[in-house]
Amino acid sequence: MIDDNEADIDLVREYMQDIADQSIVTGAHMGHAGLDLVRSDPGHWDCVFIDYMLPDISGLEILEELCGPHEVMPPLIMLTGQRDEMVTISAMRCGAFDYIPKNSLNRSLLEETLQRVRSRQALRDSLERERRLRVEAERALRKQELDSARLEAIRAAVSTSVHEISNPLTGIIGMLQLLLEEKPEHDDYTIMLNAAVRIRELVVRLVNIDHVSYNTVRLDGPEDVLPEQRGGQGTLISGALLMDLSEKQ
């Protein structure tokens, strides 16, 4: 409470004790001292009572100082020694939450004012929670969009790589098969052919990755290699890899 009259501070303190026995009223007798006190920790104060007439500055000047465009302050309540409509209008324009003439101040009026303060604070808290949820939702959406863009880039790279590998790999397998038909006794050709077939199996995995969502499908299910079909002299004709792409729970 910013007021140079100690009796008024004591009266408000007495009313506050009746309304809420755990309440604490801190007094400042000068306007600038009150300004410094409020600004030092705005969130500490549930509300601030400001006397209209102070020795150094007026209550309206305090309101103007505390209600700047970037200031977040507790509810500011103007107190004055007499009822004056012009003062009321000026106080409200300067950002006062409420206006109480001192000659009308009593326990009931103060309690009603504090109830409005609590309602306003509840609304402010609700709006702040809504703002935070909106910010979090927007951040999550941006992250999802970035993840989708990265996934598409990965898919494009995989698709390109698959085509670049598949074409020469088909030729290599065919050439090795021809070589084995001519010289089936060469174990090196068999080893190379088996390696090429294994590479083709890995390419099959890449193709599958390119066509499924990495969010829902994992390529860690059981896999089976079908029996190879061989022609004359053991020449490999075909082979295949079966993979379980069912969604993992």
PDB file of C-alpha atoms in Angstrom:
ATOM      1  CA  MET A   1       0.000   0.000   0.000  1.00  0.00           C
ATOM      2  CA  ILE A   2       1.497   3.310  -1.120  1.00  0.00           C
ATOM      3  CA  ASP A   3       0.130   5.923   1.289  1.00  0.00           C
ATOM      4  CA  ASP A   4       1.726   8.591   3.452  1.00  0.00           C
ATOM      5  CA  ASN A   5      -0.999   8.218   6.099  1.00  0.00           C
ATOM      6  CA  GLU A   6      -0.011   5.467   8.518  1.00  0.00           C
ATOM      7  CA  ALA A   7      -3.520   5.391   9.997  1.00  0.00           C
ATOM      8  CA  ASP A   8      -4.989   4.493   6.606  1.00  0.00           C
ATOM      9  CA  ILE A   9      -2.404   1.737   6.160  1.00  0.00           C
ATOM     10  CA  ASP A  10      -3.265   0.340   9.593  1.00  0.00           C
ATOM     11  CA  LEU A  11      -6.990   0.431   8.774  1.00  0.00           C
ATOM     12  CA  VAL A  12      -6.518  -1.514   5.535  1.00  0.00           C
ATOM     13  CA  ARG A  13      -4.224  -3.932   7.364  1.00  0.00           C
ATOM     14  CA  GLU A  14      -6.923  -4.512  10.007  1.00  0.00           C
ATOM     15  CA  TYR A  15      -9.602  -5.151   7.376  1.00  0.00           C
ATOM     16  CA  MET A  16      -7.300  -7.495   5.508  1.00  0.00           C
ATOM     17  CA  GLN A  17      -6.644  -9.514   8.659  1.00  0.00           C
ATOM     18  CA  ASP A  18     -10.403  -9.931   9.098  1.00  0.00           C
ATOM     19  CA  ILE A  19     -10.828 -11.015   5.474  1.00  0.00           C
ATOM     20  CA  ALA A  20      -7.778 -13.303   5.313  1.00  0.00           C
ATOM     21  CA  ASP A  21      -5.817 -13.806   8.512  1.00  0.00           C
ATOM     22  CA  GLN A  22      -2.673 -14.823   6.614  1.00  0.00           C
ATOM     23  CA  SER A  23      -2.575 -11.588   4.612  1.00  0.00           C
ATOM     24  CA  ILE A  24       0.411  -9.241   4.822  1.00  0.00           C
ATOM     25  CA  VAL A  25       0.141  -5.524   4.072  1.00  0.00           C
ATOM     26  CA  THR A  26       3.400  -3.739   3.283  1.00  0.00           C
ATOM     27  CA  GLY A  27       3.365   0.050   3.422  1.00  0.00           C
ATOM     28  CA  ALA A  28       5.392   2.668   1.535  1.00  0.00           C
ATOM     29  CA  HIS A  29       4.979   6.311   2.571  1.00  0.00           C
ATOM     30  CA  MET A  30       6.498   7.877  -0.553  1.00  0.00           C
ATOM     31  CA  GLY A  31       5.512   7.423  -4.185  1.00  0.00           C
ATOM     32  CA  HIS A  32       8.995   6.677  -5.520  1.00  0.00           C
ATOM     33  CA  ALA A  33       9.666   4.200  -2.715  1.00  0.00           C
ATOM     34  CA  GLY A  34       6.408   2.441  -3.570  1.00  0.00           C
ATOM     35  CA  LEU A  35       7.338   2.361  -7.258  1.00  0.00           C
ATOM     36  CA  ASP A  36      10.665   0.723  -6.488  1.00  0.00           C
ATOM     37  CA  LEU A  37       8.992  -1.782  -4.160  1.00  0.00           C
ATOM     38  CA  VAL A  38       6.422  -2.866  -6.738  1.00  0.00           C
ATOM     39  CA  ARG A  39       8.868  -2.975  -9.639  1.00  0.00           C
ATOM     40  CA  SER A  40      11.393  -5.034  -7.688  1.00  0.00           C
ATOM     41  CA  ASP A  41       9.061  -8.047  -7.774  1.00  0.00           C
ATOM     42  CA  PRO A  42       5.657  -7.434  -9.428  1.00  0.00           C
ATOM     43  CA  GLY A  43       4.590 -11.060  -9.094  1.00  0.00           C
ATOM     44  CA  HIS A  44       4.997 -10.926  -5.304  1.00  0.00           C
ATOM     45  CA  TRP A  45       2.021  -8.597  -4.815  1.00  0.00           C
ATOM     46  CA  ASP A  46      -1.608  -9.698  -5.109  1.00  0.00           C
ATOM     47  CA  CYS A  47      -2.723  -6.066  -5.479  1.00  0.00           C
ATOM     48  CA  VAL A  48      -1.426  -2.551  -4.819  1.00  0.00           C
ATOM     49  CA  PHE A  49      -3.380   0.256  -3.123  1.00  0.00           C
ATOM     50  CA  ILE A  50      -2.217   3.714  -4.213  1.00  0.00           C
ATOM     51  CA  ASP A  51      -3.138   6.977  -2.510  1.00  0.00           C
ATOM     52  CA  TYR A  52      -4.080   9.746  -4.919  1.00  0.00           C
ATOM     53  CA  MET A  53      -2.133  12.459  -3.040  1.00  0.00           C
ATOM     54  CA  LEU A  54       1.450  11.693  -2.015  1.00  0.00           C
ATOM     55  CA  PRO A  55       4.275  14.000  -0.887  1.00  0.00           C
ATOM     56  CA  ASP A  56       6.560  13.448  -3.887  1.00  0.00           C
ATOM     57  CA  ILE A  57       4.373  12.333  -6.826  1.00  0.00           C
ATOM     58  CA  SER A  58       0.678  11.769  -7.429  1.00  0.00           C
ATOM     59  CA  GLY A  59      -1.085   8.448  -7.565  1.00  0.00           C
ATOM     60  CA  LEU A  60      -1.872   9.084 -11.243  1.00  0.00           C
ATOM     61  CA  GLU A  61       1.837   9.435 -11.992  1.00  0.00           C
ATOM     62  CA  ILE A  62       2.464   6.121 -10.254  1.00  0.00           C
ATOM     63  CA  LEU A  63      -0.234   4.507 -12.389  1.00  0.00           C
ATOM     64  CA  GLU A  64       1.334   5.907 -15.551  1.00  0.00           C
ATOM     65  CA  GLU A  65       4.740   4.580 -14.497  1.00  0.00           C
ATOM     66  CA  LEU A  66       3.465   1.097 -13.661  1.00  0.00           C
ATOM     67  CA  CYS A  67       1.056   0.655 -16.571  1.00  0.00           C
ATOM     68  CA  GLY A  68       3.519   0.917 -19.449  1.00  0.00           C
ATOM     69  CA  PRO A  69       2.960  -1.127 -22.621  1.00  0.00           C
ATOM     70  CA  HIS A  70       5.519  -3.769 -21.602  1.00  0.00           C
ATOM     71  CA  GLU A  71       4.738  -3.851 -17.886  1.00  0.00           C
ATOM     72  CA  VAL A  72       2.953  -6.795 -16.259  1.00  0.00           C
ATOM     73  CA  MET A  73       1.694  -5.550 -12.930  1.00  0.00           C
ATOM     74  CA  PRO A  74      -0.697  -6.706 -10.204  1.00  0.00           C
ATOM     75  CA  PRO A  75      -4.114  -4.983 -10.000  1.00  0.00           C
ATOM     76  CA  LEU A  76      -3.662  -1.336  -9.008  1.00  0.00           C
ATOM     77  CA  ILE A  77      -6.391   0.205  -6.821  1.00  0.00           C
ATOM     78  CA  MET A  78      -6.617   3.974  -6.394  1.00  0.00           C
ATOM     79  CA  LEU A  79      -7.517   5.453  -2.997  1.00  0.00           C
ATOM     80  CA  THR A  80      -8.509   9.085  -2.504  1.00  0.00           C
ATOM     81  CA  GLY A  81      -9.783  11.215   0.342  1.00  0.00           C
ATOM     82  CA  GLN A  82     -12.877  12.381  -1.498  1.00  0.00           C
ATOM     83  CA  ARG A  83     -15.222  11.205  -4.222  1.00  0.00           C
ATOM     84  CA  ASP A  84     -14.316  12.955  -7.471  1.00  0.00           C
ATOM     85  CA  GLU A  85     -15.667  11.729 -10.782  1.00  0.00           C
ATOM     86  CA  MET A  86     -12.852  13.309 -12.794  1.00  0.00           C
ATOM     87  CA  VAL A  87     -10.239  11.641 -10.610  1.00  0.00           C
ATOM     88  CA  THR A  88     -12.033   8.324 -11.077  1.00  0.00           C
ATOM     89  CA  ILE A  89     -12.043   8.703 -14.860  1.00  0.00           C
ATOM     90  CA  SER A  90      -8.373   9.738 -14.911  1.00  0.00           C
ATOM     91  CA  ALA A  91      -7.385   6.811 -12.687  1.00  0.00           C
ATOM     92  CA  MET A  92      -9.193   4.299 -14.883  1.00  0.00           C
ATOM     93  CA  ARG A  93      -7.647   5.769 -18.021  1.00  0.00           C
ATOM     94  CA  CYS A  94      -4.212   5.453 -16.438  1.00  0.00           C
ATOM     95  CA  GLY A  95      -4.740   1.760 -15.790  1.00  0.00           C
ATOM     96  CA  ALA A  96      -6.308   1.502 -12.334  1.00  0.00           C
ATOM     97  CA  PHE A  97      -8.182  -1.739 -11.712  1.00  0.00           C
ATOM     98  CA  ASP A  98     -10.582  -0.059  -9.285  1.00  0.00           C
ATOM     99  CA  TYR A  99     -11.179   3.181  -7.399  1.00  0.00           C
ATOM    100  CA  ILE A 100     -12.178   3.479  -3.726  1.00  0.00           C
ATOM    101  CA  PRO A 101     -12.943   6.765  -1.896  1.00  0.00           C
ATOM    102  CA  LYS A 102     -11.405   6.549   1.574  1.00  0.00           C
ATOM    103  CA  ASN A 103     -14.557   7.874   3.231  1.00  0.00           C
ATOM    104  CA  SER A 104     -16.451   4.871   1.785  1.00  0.00           C
ATOM    105  CA  LEU A 105     -13.829   2.275   2.650  1.00  0.00           C
ATOM    106  CA  ASN A 106     -15.053  -0.497   4.926  1.00  0.00           C
ATOM    107  CA  ARG A 107     -14.504  -4.198   5.380  1.00  0.00           C
ATOM    108  CA  SER A 108     -17.353  -5.207   3.065  1.00  0.00           C
ATOM    109  CA  LEU A 109     -16.283  -2.907   0.217  1.00  0.00           C
ATOM    110  CA  LEU A 110     -12.679  -4.042   0.527  1.00  0.00           C
ATOM    111  CA  GLU A 111     -13.734  -7.697   0.450  1.00  0.00           C
ATOM    112  CA  GLU A 112     -15.821  -7.124  -2.705  1.00  0.00           C
ATOM    113  CA  THR A 113     -12.874  -5.395  -4.347  1.00  0.00           C
ATOM    114  CA  LEU A 114     -10.527  -8.247  -3.470  1.00  0.00           C
ATOM    115  CA  GLN A 115     -13.017 -10.753  -4.859  1.00  0.00           C
ATOM    116  CA  ARG A 116     -12.923  -8.921  -8.191  1.00  0.00           C
ATOM    117  CA  VAL A 117      -9.134  -8.965  -7.986  1.00  0.00           C
ATOM    118  CA  ARG A 118      -9.149 -12.756  -7.532  1.00  0.00           C
ATOM    119  CA  SER A 119     -11.577 -13.191 -10.419  1.00  0.00           C
ATOM    120  CA  ARG A 120      -9.387 -11.066 -12.643  1.00  0.00           C
ATOM    121  CA  GLN A 121      -6.292 -13.021 -11.654  1.00  0.00           C
ATOM    122  CA  ALA A 122      -8.056 -16.315 -12.388  1.00  0.00           C
ATOM    123  CA  LEU A 123      -8.974 -15.017 -15.848  1.00  0.00           C
ATOM    124  CA  ARG A 124      -5.404 -13.847 -16.450  1.00  0.00           C
ATOM    125  CA  ASP A 125      -4.029 -17.237 -15.387  1.00  0.00           C
ATOM    126  CA  SER A 126      -6.488 -19.000 -17.688  1.00  0.00           C
ATOM    127  CA  LEU A 127      -5.491 -16.815 -20.633  1.00  0.00           C
ATOM    128  CA  GLU A 128      -1.814 -17.421 -19.891  1.00  0.00           C
ATOM    129  CA  ARG A 129      -2.338 -21.193 -19.819  1.00  0.00           C
ATOM    130  CA  GLU A 130      -4.196 -20.975 -23.118  1.00  0.00           C
ATOM    131  CA  ARG A 131      -1.362 -18.929 -24.615  1.00  0.00           C
ATOM    132  CA  ARG A 132       1.245 -21.456 -23.474  1.00  0.00           C
ATOM    133  CA  LEU A 133      -0.759 -24.368 -24.862  1.00  0.00           C
ATOM    134  CA  ARG A 134      -1.097 -22.557 -28.181  1.00  0.00           C
ATOM    135  CA  VAL A 135       2.640 -21.883 -28.309  1.00  0.00           C
ATOM    136  CA  GLU A 136       3.419 -25.529 -27.492  1.00  0.00           C
ATOM    137  CA  ALA A 137       0.960 -26.735 -30.137  1.00  0.00           C
ATOM    138  CA  GLU A 138       2.499 -24.450 -32.763  1.00  0.00           C
ATOM    139  CA  ARG A 139       5.992 -25.630 -31.812  1.00  0.00           C
ATOM    140  CA  ALA A 140       4.916 -29.278 -32.057  1.00  0.00           C
ATOM    141  CA  LEU A 141       3.316 -28.617 -35.451  1.00  0.00           C
ATOM    142  CA  ARG A 142       6.494 -26.975 -36.771  1.00  0.00           C
ATOM    143  CA  LYS A 143       8.545 -29.930 -35.516  1.00  0.00           C
ATOM    144  CA  GLN A 144       6.164 -32.368 -37.210  1.00  0.00           C
ATOM    145  CA  GLU A 145       6.438 -30.427 -40.467  1.00  0.00           C
ATOM    146  CA  LEU A 146      10.243 -30.485 -40.232  1.00  0.00           C
ATOM    147  CA  ASP A 147      10.210 -34.218 -39.484  1.00  0.00           C
ATOM    148  CA  SER A 148       7.954 -34.820 -42.485  1.00  0.00           C
ATOM    149  CA  ALA A 149      10.263 -32.785 -44.715  1.00  0.00           C
ATOM    150  CA  ARG A 150      13.290 -34.745 -43.467  1.00  0.00           C
ATOM    151  CA  LEU A 151      11.474 -38.035 -44.060  1.00  0.00           C
ATOM    152  CA  GLU A 152      10.605 -37.052 -47.619  1.00  0.00           C
ATOM    153  CA  ALA A 153      14.230 -36.086 -48.232  1.00  0.00           C
ATOM    154  CA  ILE A 154      15.375 -39.454 -46.870  1.00  0.00           C
ATOM    155  CA  ARG A 155      12.846 -41.292 -49.016  1.00  0.00           C
ATOM    156  CA  ALA A 156      13.962 -39.419 -52.119  1.00  0.00           C
ATOM    157  CA  ALA A 157      17.609 -40.215 -51.380  1.00  0.00           C
ATOM    158  CA  VAL A 158      16.788 -43.882 -50.740  1.00  0.00           C
ATOM    159  CA  SER A 159      14.777 -44.134 -53.952  1.00  0.00           C
ATOM    160  CA  THR A 160      17.631 -42.639 -55.964  1.00  0.00           C
ATOM    161  CA  SER A 161      20.168 -44.927 -54.312  1.00  0.00           C
ATOM    162  CA  VAL A 162      18.014 -48.005 -54.913  1.00  0.00           C
ATOM    163  CA  HIS A 163      17.800 -47.311 -58.635  1.00  0.00           C
ATOM    164  CA  GLU A 164      21.517 -46.554 -58.859  1.00  0.00           C
ATOM    165  CA  ILE A 165      22.338 -49.847 -57.143  1.00  0.00           C
ATOM    166  CA  SER A 166      19.685 -52.074 -58.719  1.00  0.00           C
ATOM    167  CA  ASN A 167      20.571 -51.521 -62.368  1.00  0.00           C
ATOM    168  CA  PRO A 168      24.267 -52.458 -62.225  1.00  0.00           C
ATOM    169  CA  LEU A 169      23.533 -55.151 -59.628  1.00  0.00           C
ATOM    170  CA  THR A 170      21.198 -56.940 -62.030  1.00  0.00           C
ATOM    171  CA  GLY A 171      23.942 -56.949 -64.636  1.00  0.00           C
ATOM    172  CA  ILE A 172      26.505 -58.221 -62.144  1.00  0.00           C
ATOM    173  CA  ILE A 173      24.289 -61.126 -61.050  1.00  0.00           C
ATOM    174  CA  GLY A 174      23.548 -62.056 -64.653  1.00  0.00           C
ATOM    175  CA  MET A 175      27.222 -61.941 -65.589  1.00  0.00           C
ATOM    176  CA  LEU A 176      28.210 -64.100 -62.607  1.00  0.00           C
ATOM    177  CA  GLN A 177      25.548 -66.634 -63.525  1.00  0.00           C
ATOM    178  CA  LEU A 178      26.943 -66.866 -67.054  1.00  0.00           C
ATOM    179  CA  LEU A 179      30.458 -67.268 -65.714  1.00  0.00           C
ATOM    180  CA  LEU A 180      29.322 -70.069 -63.405  1.00  0.00           C
ATOM    181  CA  GLU A 181      27.631 -71.840 -66.305  1.00  0.00           C
ATOM    182  CA  GLU A 182      30.937 -71.772 -68.164  1.00  0.00           C
ATOM    183  CA  LYS A 183      33.158 -72.517 -65.177  1.00  0.00           C
ATOM    184  CA  PRO A 184      31.063 -74.000 -62.345  1.00  0.00           C
ATOM    185  CA  GLU A 185      34.171 -75.189 -60.546  1.00  0.00           C
ATOM    186  CA  HIS A 186      35.241 -71.613 -59.729  1.00  0.00           C
ATOM    187  CA  ASP A 187      34.312 -71.073 -56.087  1.00  0.00           C
ATOM    188  CA  ASP A 188      35.190 -67.381 -56.347  1.00  0.00           C
ATOM    189  CA  TYR A 189      32.313 -66.835 -58.754  1.00  0.00           C
ATOM    190  CA  THR A 190      29.939 -68.580 -56.360  1.00  0.00           C
ATOM    191  CA  ILE A 191      31.103 -66.429 -53.443  1.00  0.00           C
ATOM    192  CA  MET A 192      30.708 -63.262 -55.495  1.00  0.00           C
ATOM    193  CA  LEU A 193      27.268 -64.325 -56.706  1.00  0.00           C
ATOM    194  CA  ASN A 194      26.094 -65.058 -53.169  1.00  0.00           C
ATOM    195  CA  ALA A 195      27.400 -61.652 -52.072  1.00  0.00           C
ATOM    196  CA  ALA A 196      25.571 -59.960 -54.936  1.00  0.00           C
ATOM    197  CA  VAL A 197      22.338 -61.761 -54.003  1.00  0.00           C
ATOM    198  CA  ARG A 198      22.757 -60.599 -50.406  1.00  0.00           C
ATOM    199  CA  ILE A 199      23.197 -57.060 -51.635  1.00  0.00           C
ATOM    200  CA  ARG A 200      19.989 -57.438 -53.605  1.00  0.00           C
ATOM    201  CA  GLU A 201      18.264 -58.561 -50.404  1.00  0.00           C
ATOM    202  CA  LEU A 202      19.444 -55.378 -48.701  1.00  0.00           C
ATOM    203  CA  VAL A 203      18.122 -53.379 -51.636  1.00  0.00           C
ATOM    204  CA  VAL A 204      14.744 -55.046 -51.067  1.00  0.00           C
ATOM    205  CA  ARG A 205      14.851 -53.687 -47.528  1.00  0.00           C
ATOM    206  CA  LEU A 206      15.591 -50.219 -48.813  1.00  0.00           C
ATOM    207  CA  VAL A 207      12.654 -50.440 -51.199  1.00  0.00           C
ATOM    208  CA  ASN A 208      10.393 -51.417 -48.314  1.00  0.00           C
ATOM    209  CA  ILE A 209      11.664 -48.546 -46.184  1.00  0.00           C
ATOM    210  CA  ASP A 210      10.921 -46.187 -49.059  1.00  0.00           C
ATOM    211  CA  HIS A 211       7.260 -47.234 -49.030  1.00  0.00           C
ATOM    212  CA  VAL A 212       6.408 -47.342 -45.336  1.00  0.00           C
ATOM    213  CA  SER A 213       6.206 -44.807 -42.522  1.00  0.00           C
ATOM    214  CA  TYR A 214       9.113 -44.969 -40.134  1.00  0.00           C
ATOM    215  CA  ASN A 215       6.757 -43.956 -37.338  1.00  0.00           C
ATOM    216  CA  THR A 216       4.697 -47.166 -37.424  1.00  0.00           C
ATOM    217  CA  VAL A 217       6.690 -49.940 -39.088  1.00  0.00           C
ATOM    218  CA  ARG A 218       9.955 -51.415 -37.907  1.00  0.00           C
ATOM    219  CA  LEU A 219      11.974 -53.734 -40.128  1.00  0.00           C
ATOM    220  CA  ASP A 220      13.023 -56.015 -37.317  1.00  0.00           C
ATOM    221  CA  GLY A 221      10.498 -58.832 -37.795  1.00  0.00           C
ATOM    222  CA  PRO A 222      11.531 -62.350 -38.770  1.00  0.00           C
ATOM    223  CA  GLU A 223      12.781 -62.847 -42.297  1.00  0.00           C
ATOM    224  CA  ASP A 224      12.997 -65.950 -44.440  1.00  0.00           C
ATOM    225  CA  VAL A 225      15.001 -66.666 -47.543  1.00  0.00           C
ATOM    226  CA  LEU A 226      13.041 -68.783 -49.977  1.00  0.00           C
ATOM    227  CA  PRO A 227      14.818 -71.813 -51.394  1.00  0.00           C
ATOM    228  CA  GLU A 228      16.977 -70.862 -54.322  1.00  0.00           C
ATOM    229  CA  GLN A 229      16.127 -72.234 -57.739  1.00  0.00           C
ATOM    230  CA  ARG A 230      19.105 -73.445 -59.688  1.00  0.00           C
ATOM    231  CA  GLY A 231      19.492 -74.612 -63.210  1.00  0.00           C
ATOM    232  CA  GLY A 232      21.927 -76.951 -64.764  1.00  0.00           C
ATOM    233  CA  GLN A 233      25.316 -77.278 -63.106  1.00  0.00           C
ATOM    234  CA  GLY A 234      23.964 -75.421 -60.039  1.00  0.00           C
ATOM    235  CA  THR A 235      23.466 -72.079 -61.789  1.00  0.00           C
ATOM    236  CA  LEU A 236      21.360 -69.743 -59.642  1.00  0.00           C
ATOM    237  CA  ILE A 237      18.150 -68.824 -61.434  1.00  0.00           C
ATOM    238  CA  SER A 238      16.202 -66.973 -58.711  1.00  0.00           C
ATOM    239  CA  GLY A 239      16.089 -66.245 -55.000  1.00  0.00           C
ATOM    240  CA  ALA A 240      13.910 -64.123 -52.747  1.00  0.00           C
ATOM    241  CA  LEU A 241      13.789 -62.637 -49.268  1.00  0.00           C
ATOM    242  CA  LEU A 242      10.543 -62.585 -47.267  1.00  0.00           C
ATOM    243  CA  MET A 243      10.244 -59.954 -44.545  1.00  0.00           C
ATOM    244  CA  ASP A 244       7.561 -59.455 -41.878  1.00  0.00           C
ATOM    245  CA  LEU A 245       6.447 -55.841 -42.255  1.00  0.00           C
ATOM    246  CA  SER A 246       3.531 -56.105 -39.846  1.00  0.00           C
ATOM    247  CA  GLU A 247       3.159 -53.183 -37.440  1.00  0.00           C
ATOM    248  CA  LYS A 248       5.017 -53.761 -34.234  1.00  0.00           C
ATOM    249  CA  GLN A 249       2.844 -53.063 -31.190  1.00  0.00           C
TER     250      GLN A 249
END
